PDB file of C-alpha atoms in Angstrom:
ATOM      1  CA  MET A   1     -35.578 -41.442  40.340  1.00 59.00           C
ATOM      2  CA  SER A   2     -35.486 -43.834  43.037  1.00 66.00           C
ATOM      3  CA  ASP A   3     -35.783 -43.134  46.674  1.00 67.00           C
ATOM      4  CA  LYS A   4     -32.156 -43.749  47.129  1.00 64.00           C
ATOM      5  CA  GLU A   5     -31.203 -41.264  44.508  1.00 68.00           C
ATOM      6  CA  LYS A   6     -33.568 -38.667  45.956  1.00 69.00           C
ATOM      7  CA  LYS A   7     -32.129 -39.160  49.414  1.00 66.00           C
ATOM      8  CA  ALA A   8     -28.605 -38.926  48.037  1.00 63.00           C
ATOM      9  CA  GLU A   9     -29.565 -35.720  46.283  1.00 72.00           C
ATOM     10  CA  GLU A  10     -31.110 -34.259  49.444  1.00 70.00           C
ATOM     11  CA  VAL A  11     -28.051 -35.213  51.487  1.00 61.00           C
ATOM     12  CA  GLU A  12     -25.858 -33.680  48.839  1.00 68.00           C
ATOM     13  CA  GLU A  13     -27.897 -30.448  48.849  1.00 69.00           C
ATOM     14  CA  ALA A  14     -27.882 -30.329  52.630  1.00 60.00           C
ATOM     15  CA  PHE A  15     -24.159 -30.967  52.653  1.00 59.00           C
ATOM     16  CA  SER A  16     -23.500 -28.286  50.077  1.00 62.00           C
ATOM     17  CA  ALA A  17     -25.731 -25.826  51.986  1.00 56.00           C
ATOM     18  CA  GLU A  18     -23.885 -26.622  55.196  1.00 57.00           C
ATOM     19  CA  THR A  19     -20.550 -26.259  53.412  1.00 55.00           C
ATOM     20  CA  ASN A  20     -21.641 -22.920  51.980  1.00 53.00           C
ATOM     21  CA  GLU A  21     -22.762 -21.823  55.430  1.00 54.00           C
ATOM     22  CA  ASN A  22     -19.459 -22.978  56.976  1.00 51.00           C
ATOM     23  CA  GLU A  23     -17.522 -21.279  54.200  1.00 53.00           C
ATOM     24  CA  SER A  24     -19.390 -18.013  54.717  1.00 54.00           C
ATOM     25  CA  THR A  25     -18.878 -18.279  58.511  1.00 57.00           C
ATOM     26  CA  GLU A  26     -15.198 -19.001  57.986  1.00 57.00           C
ATOM     27  CA  ALA A  27     -14.991 -16.137  55.521  1.00 53.00           C
ATOM     28  CA  ASN A  28     -16.614 -13.795  58.064  1.00 56.00           C
ATOM     29  CA  GLU A  29     -14.223 -14.993  60.759  1.00 57.00           C
ATOM     30  CA  THR A  30     -11.260 -14.491  58.398  1.00 57.00           C
ATOM     31  CA  VAL A  31     -12.425 -10.957  57.588  1.00 53.00           C
ATOM     32  CA  GLU A  32     -12.735 -10.186  61.317  1.00 58.00           C
ATOM     33  CA  GLU A  33      -9.246 -11.582  61.948  1.00 59.00           C
ATOM     34  CA  ILE A  34      -7.841  -9.498  59.103  1.00 55.00           C
ATOM     35  CA  ASP A  35      -9.597  -6.416  60.496  1.00 55.00           C
ATOM     36  CA  ASN A  36      -8.167  -7.090  63.973  1.00 56.00           C
ATOM     37  CA  GLU A  37      -4.728  -7.666  62.495  1.00 57.00           C
ATOM     38  CA  ASN A  38      -4.967  -4.405  60.555  1.00 55.00           C
ATOM     39  CA  VAL A  39      -6.110  -2.474  63.627  1.00 55.00           C
ATOM     40  CA  GLN A  40      -3.249  -3.697  65.790  1.00 64.00           C
ATOM     41  CA  PRO A  41      -0.488  -2.791  63.318  1.00 69.00           C
ATOM     42  CA  VAL A  42      -1.944   0.698  62.852  1.00 75.00           C
ATOM     43  CA  SER A  43      -1.816   1.363  66.591  1.00 84.00           C
ATOM     44  CA  GLU A  44       1.660  -0.193  66.726  1.00 87.00           C
ATOM     45  CA  VAL A  45       2.779   2.076  63.882  1.00 89.00           C
ATOM     46  CA  GLU A  46       1.410   5.107  65.724  1.00 90.00           C
ATOM     47  CA  ASP A  47       3.248   4.038  68.892  1.00 90.00           C
ATOM     48  CA  LEU A  48       6.457   3.546  66.927  1.00 92.00           C
ATOM     49  CA  LYS A  49       6.056   6.958  65.274  1.00 92.00           C
ATOM     50  CA  ALA A  50       5.586   8.562  68.688  1.00 92.00           C
ATOM     51  CA  GLN A  51       8.691   6.776  69.985  1.00 94.00           C
ATOM     52  CA  LEU A  52      10.642   7.871  66.899  1.00 95.00           C
ATOM     53  CA  ASN A  53       9.588  11.494  67.402  1.00 95.00           C
ATOM     54  CA  GLU A  54      10.570  11.299  71.063  1.00 95.00           C
ATOM     55  CA  MET A  55      13.982   9.832  70.182  1.00 96.00           C
ATOM     56  CA  GLU A  56      14.543  12.474  67.500  1.00 96.00           C
ATOM     57  CA  ASP A  57      13.716  15.175  70.042  1.00 95.00           C
ATOM     58  CA  LYS A  58      16.118  13.643  72.564  1.00 96.00           C
ATOM     59  CA  TYR A  59      18.807  13.412  69.886  1.00 96.00           C
ATOM     60  CA  LEU A  60      18.364  17.058  68.889  1.00 96.00           C
ATOM     61  CA  ARG A  61      18.500  18.176  72.516  1.00 97.00           C
ATOM     62  CA  ALA A  62      21.618  16.095  73.190  1.00 96.00           C
ATOM     63  CA  SER A  63      23.241  17.417  70.025  1.00 96.00           C
ATOM     64  CA  ALA A  64      22.477  21.013  71.043  1.00 96.00           C
ATOM     65  CA  GLU A  65      23.854  20.355  74.531  1.00 97.00           C
ATOM     66  CA  VAL A  66      27.094  18.962  73.079  1.00 97.00           C
ATOM     67  CA  THR A  67      27.414  21.995  70.802  1.00 97.00           C
ATOM     68  CA  ASN A  68      26.845  24.341  73.759  1.00 97.00           C
ATOM     69  CA  MET A  69      29.423  22.486  75.850  1.00 97.00           C
ATOM     70  CA  ASN A  70      31.977  22.698  73.030  1.00 97.00           C
ATOM     71  CA  ASN A  71      31.361  26.440  72.690  1.00 97.00           C
ATOM     72  CA  ARG A  72      31.642  26.921  76.444  1.00 97.00           C
ATOM     73  CA  PHE A  73      34.903  24.929  76.595  1.00 96.00           C
ATOM     74  CA  ARG A  74      36.332  26.878  73.634  1.00 96.00           C
ATOM     75  CA  ASN A  75      35.456  30.186  75.334  1.00 96.00           C
ATOM     76  CA  GLU A  76      37.011  29.021  78.597  1.00 95.00           C
ATOM     77  CA  ARG A  77      40.209  27.971  76.795  1.00 95.00           C
ATOM     78  CA  GLN A  78      40.360  31.365  75.075  1.00 93.00           C
ATOM     79  CA  MET A  79      39.887  33.148  78.408  1.00 92.00           C
ATOM     80  CA  LEU A  80      42.580  31.020  80.040  1.00 91.00           C
ATOM     81  CA  GLN A  81      44.937  31.765  77.162  1.00 90.00           C
ATOM     82  CA  LYS A  82      44.125  35.476  77.246  1.00 89.00           C
ATOM     83  CA  TYR A  83      44.628  35.864  81.000  1.00 90.00           C
ATOM     84  CA  ARG A  84      47.418  33.304  81.494  1.00 89.00           C
ATOM     85  CA  SER A  85      49.822  36.083  82.578  1.00 88.00           C
ATOM     86  CA  GLN A  86      47.592  37.422  85.338  1.00 91.00           C
ATOM     87  CA  ASP A  87      49.265  35.716  88.305  1.00 91.00           C
ATOM     88  CA  LEU A  88      52.781  36.358  87.032  1.00 91.00           C
ATOM     89  CA  GLY A  89      51.919  39.994  86.346  1.00 92.00           C
ATOM     90  CA  LYS A  90      50.616  40.486  89.895  1.00 93.00           C
ATOM     91  CA  LYS A  91      53.810  38.974  91.294  1.00 93.00           C
ATOM     92  CA  LEU A  92      56.046  41.202  89.146  1.00 93.00           C
ATOM     93  CA  LEU A  93      54.344  44.489  90.076  1.00 95.00           C
ATOM     94  CA  PRO A  94      56.267  44.940  93.368  1.00 94.00           C
ATOM     95  CA  ALA A  95      59.566  44.371  91.515  1.00 94.00           C
ATOM     96  CA  LEU A  96      58.522  46.962  88.940  1.00 94.00           C
ATOM     97  CA  ASP A  97      57.692  49.423  91.745  1.00 94.00           C
ATOM     98  CA  ASN A  98      61.075  48.831  93.391  1.00 93.00           C
ATOM     99  CA  LEU A  99      62.951  49.392  90.126  1.00 94.00           C
ATOM    100  CA  GLU A 100      61.056  52.676  89.606  1.00 93.00           C
ATOM    101  CA  ARG A 101      61.903  53.781  93.165  1.00 92.00           C
ATOM    102  CA  ALA A 102      65.559  52.924  92.576  1.00 90.00           C
ATOM    103  CA  LEU A 103      65.589  55.117  89.482  1.00 91.00           C
ATOM    104  CA  ALA A 104      63.952  57.991  91.382  1.00 90.00           C
ATOM    105  CA  THR A 105      66.910  58.285  93.782  1.00 88.00           C
ATOM    106  CA  GLU A 106      69.722  60.726  93.073  1.00 87.00           C
ATOM    107  CA  VAL A 107      73.134  59.169  92.520  1.00 84.00           C
ATOM    108  CA  GLU A 108      76.639  60.619  92.338  1.00 88.00           C
ATOM    109  CA  GLY A 109      79.668  59.208  90.676  1.00 87.00           C
ATOM    110  CA  GLU A 110      80.356  57.368  87.464  1.00 88.00           C
ATOM    111  CA  GLN A 111      79.942  53.908  88.983  1.00 89.00           C
ATOM    112  CA  ASN A 112      76.551  54.781  90.446  1.00 89.00           C
ATOM    113  CA  GLU A 113      75.472  56.319  87.119  1.00 90.00           C
ATOM    114  CA  SER A 114      76.317  53.075  85.279  1.00 90.00           C
ATOM    115  CA  LEU A 115      74.448  51.107  87.951  1.00 91.00           C
ATOM    116  CA  LYS A 116      71.452  53.389  87.497  1.00 91.00           C
ATOM    117  CA  LYS A 117      71.680  52.906  83.722  1.00 93.00           C
ATOM    118  CA  GLY A 118      71.586  49.104  84.251  1.00 93.00           C
ATOM    119  CA  VAL A 119      68.496  49.415  86.465  1.00 93.00           C
ATOM    120  CA  GLU A 120      66.888  51.617  83.808  1.00 94.00           C
ATOM    121  CA  MET A 121      67.572  49.015  81.096  1.00 96.00           C
ATOM    122  CA  THR A 122      66.192  46.253  83.331  1.00 95.00           C
ATOM    123  CA  LEU A 123      63.058  48.298  83.987  1.00 95.00           C
ATOM    124  CA  GLU A 124      62.551  48.920  80.264  1.00 95.00           C
ATOM    125  CA  SER A 125      62.974  45.186  79.512  1.00 95.00           C
ATOM    126  CA  LEU A 126      60.437  44.324  82.195  1.00 95.00           C
ATOM    127  CA  ARG A 127      57.957  46.915  80.902  1.00 94.00           C
ATOM    128  CA  PHE A 128      58.361  45.634  77.341  1.00 95.00           C
ATOM    129  CA  ALA A 129      57.800  42.009  78.420  1.00 94.00           C
ATOM    130  CA  MET A 130      54.715  42.994  80.411  1.00 94.00           C
ATOM    131  CA  GLN A 131      53.379  44.989  77.463  1.00 94.00           C
ATOM    132  CA  GLU A 132      53.895  41.966  75.197  1.00 93.00           C
ATOM    133  CA  GLU A 133      51.727  39.929  77.595  1.00 92.00           C
ATOM    134  CA  GLY A 134      48.983  42.582  77.540  1.00 94.00           C
ATOM    135  CA  ILE A 135      49.807  44.215  80.896  1.00 95.00           C
ATOM    136  CA  GLU A 136      49.718  47.996  80.775  1.00 95.00           C
ATOM    137  CA  GLU A 137      49.724  50.915  83.178  1.00 95.00           C
ATOM    138  CA  ILE A 138      46.378  52.487  84.056  1.00 95.00           C
ATOM    139  CA  PRO A 139      46.516  56.207  83.172  1.00 93.00           C
ATOM    140  CA  ALA A 140      45.639  58.165  86.293  1.00 93.00           C
ATOM    141  CA  GLN A 141      47.382  61.547  86.664  1.00 93.00           C
ATOM    142  CA  GLY A 142      44.851  64.272  85.752  1.00 90.00           C
ATOM    143  CA  ALA A 143      42.219  61.709  84.732  1.00 93.00           C
ATOM    144  CA  THR A 144      38.644  61.660  85.985  1.00 93.00           C
ATOM    145  CA  PHE A 145      38.347  59.430  89.041  1.00 95.00           C
ATOM    146  CA  ASP A 146      37.019  55.969  88.147  1.00 94.00           C
ATOM    147  CA  PRO A 147      36.420  53.659  91.133  1.00 94.00           C
ATOM    148  CA  THR A 148      36.883  50.592  88.910  1.00 95.00           C
ATOM    149  CA  LEU A 149      40.433  51.716  88.038  1.00 95.00           C
ATOM    150  CA  HIS A 150      41.462  53.966  90.927  1.00 96.00           C
ATOM    151  CA  GLN A 151      41.527  53.613  94.687  1.00 95.00           C
ATOM    152  CA  ALA A 152      41.106  56.948  96.459  1.00 95.00           C
ATOM    153  CA  VAL A 153      43.442  57.019  99.436  1.00 95.00           C
ATOM    154  CA  GLN A 154      43.065  60.706 100.204  1.00 94.00           C
ATOM    155  CA  THR A 155      40.966  63.681  99.102  1.00 94.00           C
ATOM    156  CA  VAL A 156      41.906  67.329  98.750  1.00 94.00           C
ATOM    157  CA  PRO A 157      39.737  70.379  98.073  1.00 93.00           C
ATOM    158  CA  ALA A 158      39.022  71.042  94.396  1.00 91.00           C
ATOM    159  CA  THR A 159      40.714  74.004  92.731  1.00 89.00           C
ATOM    160  CA  GLU A 160      40.672  75.590  89.277  1.00 87.00           C
ATOM    161  CA  GLU A 161      43.733  73.545  88.394  1.00 89.00           C
ATOM    162  CA  HIS A 162      42.181  70.322  89.745  1.00 90.00           C
ATOM    163  CA  PRO A 163      38.365  70.221  89.370  1.00 92.00           C
ATOM    164  CA  ALA A 164      36.222  67.872  91.480  1.00 92.00           C
ATOM    165  CA  GLU A 165      36.514  64.126  90.806  1.00 92.00           C
ATOM    166  CA  THR A 166      39.954  64.545  89.238  1.00 94.00           C
ATOM    167  CA  VAL A 167      43.068  62.593  90.206  1.00 95.00           C
ATOM    168  CA  VAL A 168      45.524  65.065  91.720  1.00 95.00           C
ATOM    169  CA  GLN A 169      48.405  62.738  92.567  1.00 94.00           C
ATOM    170  CA  VAL A 170      49.291  59.079  91.943  1.00 95.00           C
ATOM    171  CA  LEU A 171      50.738  57.374  95.015  1.00 95.00           C
ATOM    172  CA  GLN A 172      51.090  53.931  93.416  1.00 95.00           C
ATOM    173  CA  LYS A 173      50.631  53.060  89.747  1.00 95.00           C
ATOM    174  CA  GLY A 174      47.870  50.690  88.752  1.00 96.00           C
ATOM    175  CA  TYR A 175      48.031  48.037  86.040  1.00 96.00           C
ATOM    176  CA  LYS A 176      45.552  46.063  83.997  1.00 95.00           C
ATOM    177  CA  LEU A 177      45.726  42.934  81.865  1.00 95.00           C
ATOM    178  CA  TYR A 178      43.589  43.699  78.816  1.00 92.00           C
ATOM    179  CA  ASP A 179      40.262  44.579  80.485  1.00 91.00           C
ATOM    180  CA  ARG A 180      41.005  43.146  83.956  1.00 93.00           C
ATOM    181  CA  VAL A 181      42.480  45.302  86.688  1.00 95.00           C
ATOM    182  CA  LEU A 182      45.520  43.646  88.262  1.00 95.00           C
ATOM    183  CA  ARG A 183      46.008  46.463  90.744  1.00 95.00           C
ATOM    184  CA  ALA A 184      44.054  49.704  91.046  1.00 96.00           C
ATOM    185  CA  SER A 185      45.982  52.978  91.074  1.00 96.00           C
ATOM    186  CA  MET A 186      46.261  54.448  94.572  1.00 96.00           C
ATOM    187  CA  VAL A 187      45.440  58.131  94.108  1.00 97.00           C
ATOM    188  CA  VAL A 188      44.637  61.440  95.764  1.00 96.00           C
ATOM    189  CA  VAL A 189      41.345  62.864  94.443  1.00 96.00           C
ATOM    190  CA  ALA A 190      40.033  66.430  94.372  1.00 94.00           C
ATOM    191  CA  GLN A 191      36.609  66.849  96.008  1.00 90.00           C
TER     192      GLN A 191
END
């Protein structure tokens, strides 16, 4: 081998060694880049999972809130429907009282009797209509005094006939709409 060939061989070996070194350095750098790329997506995935969980939680809470609002609105509509006659019932109570007072008076003559019969029929129609709407009289005479249903206007001493805390006399009838008191009964109570 000539000098030239030896030199060419040495250069070639040096070049191939340098290339191998560069290739291994590049390979190491590529591995590091791949590792960095893999690390970043993992943390991004964890962040995205956390965001997804947070959004799912918000969705479930919002869904529950909407369900609660719908239930509340349905209950309010039912209550409004149930007690829709409350104001009208309160306004009709004085008319009912007046018709009952008119019937309590004594009348003479055929014409007055027919007039009284008409008032009686009107009173019965009014009572029926009120009953259809859920308005009913609060039983009071002889009942145990209940401050939620009765208003004590006067007290009298208790007797054997009327024990303590018993309604002795009803001065004005009370009425309720289902479970709501429209007007408490005005009563005299034995003490």
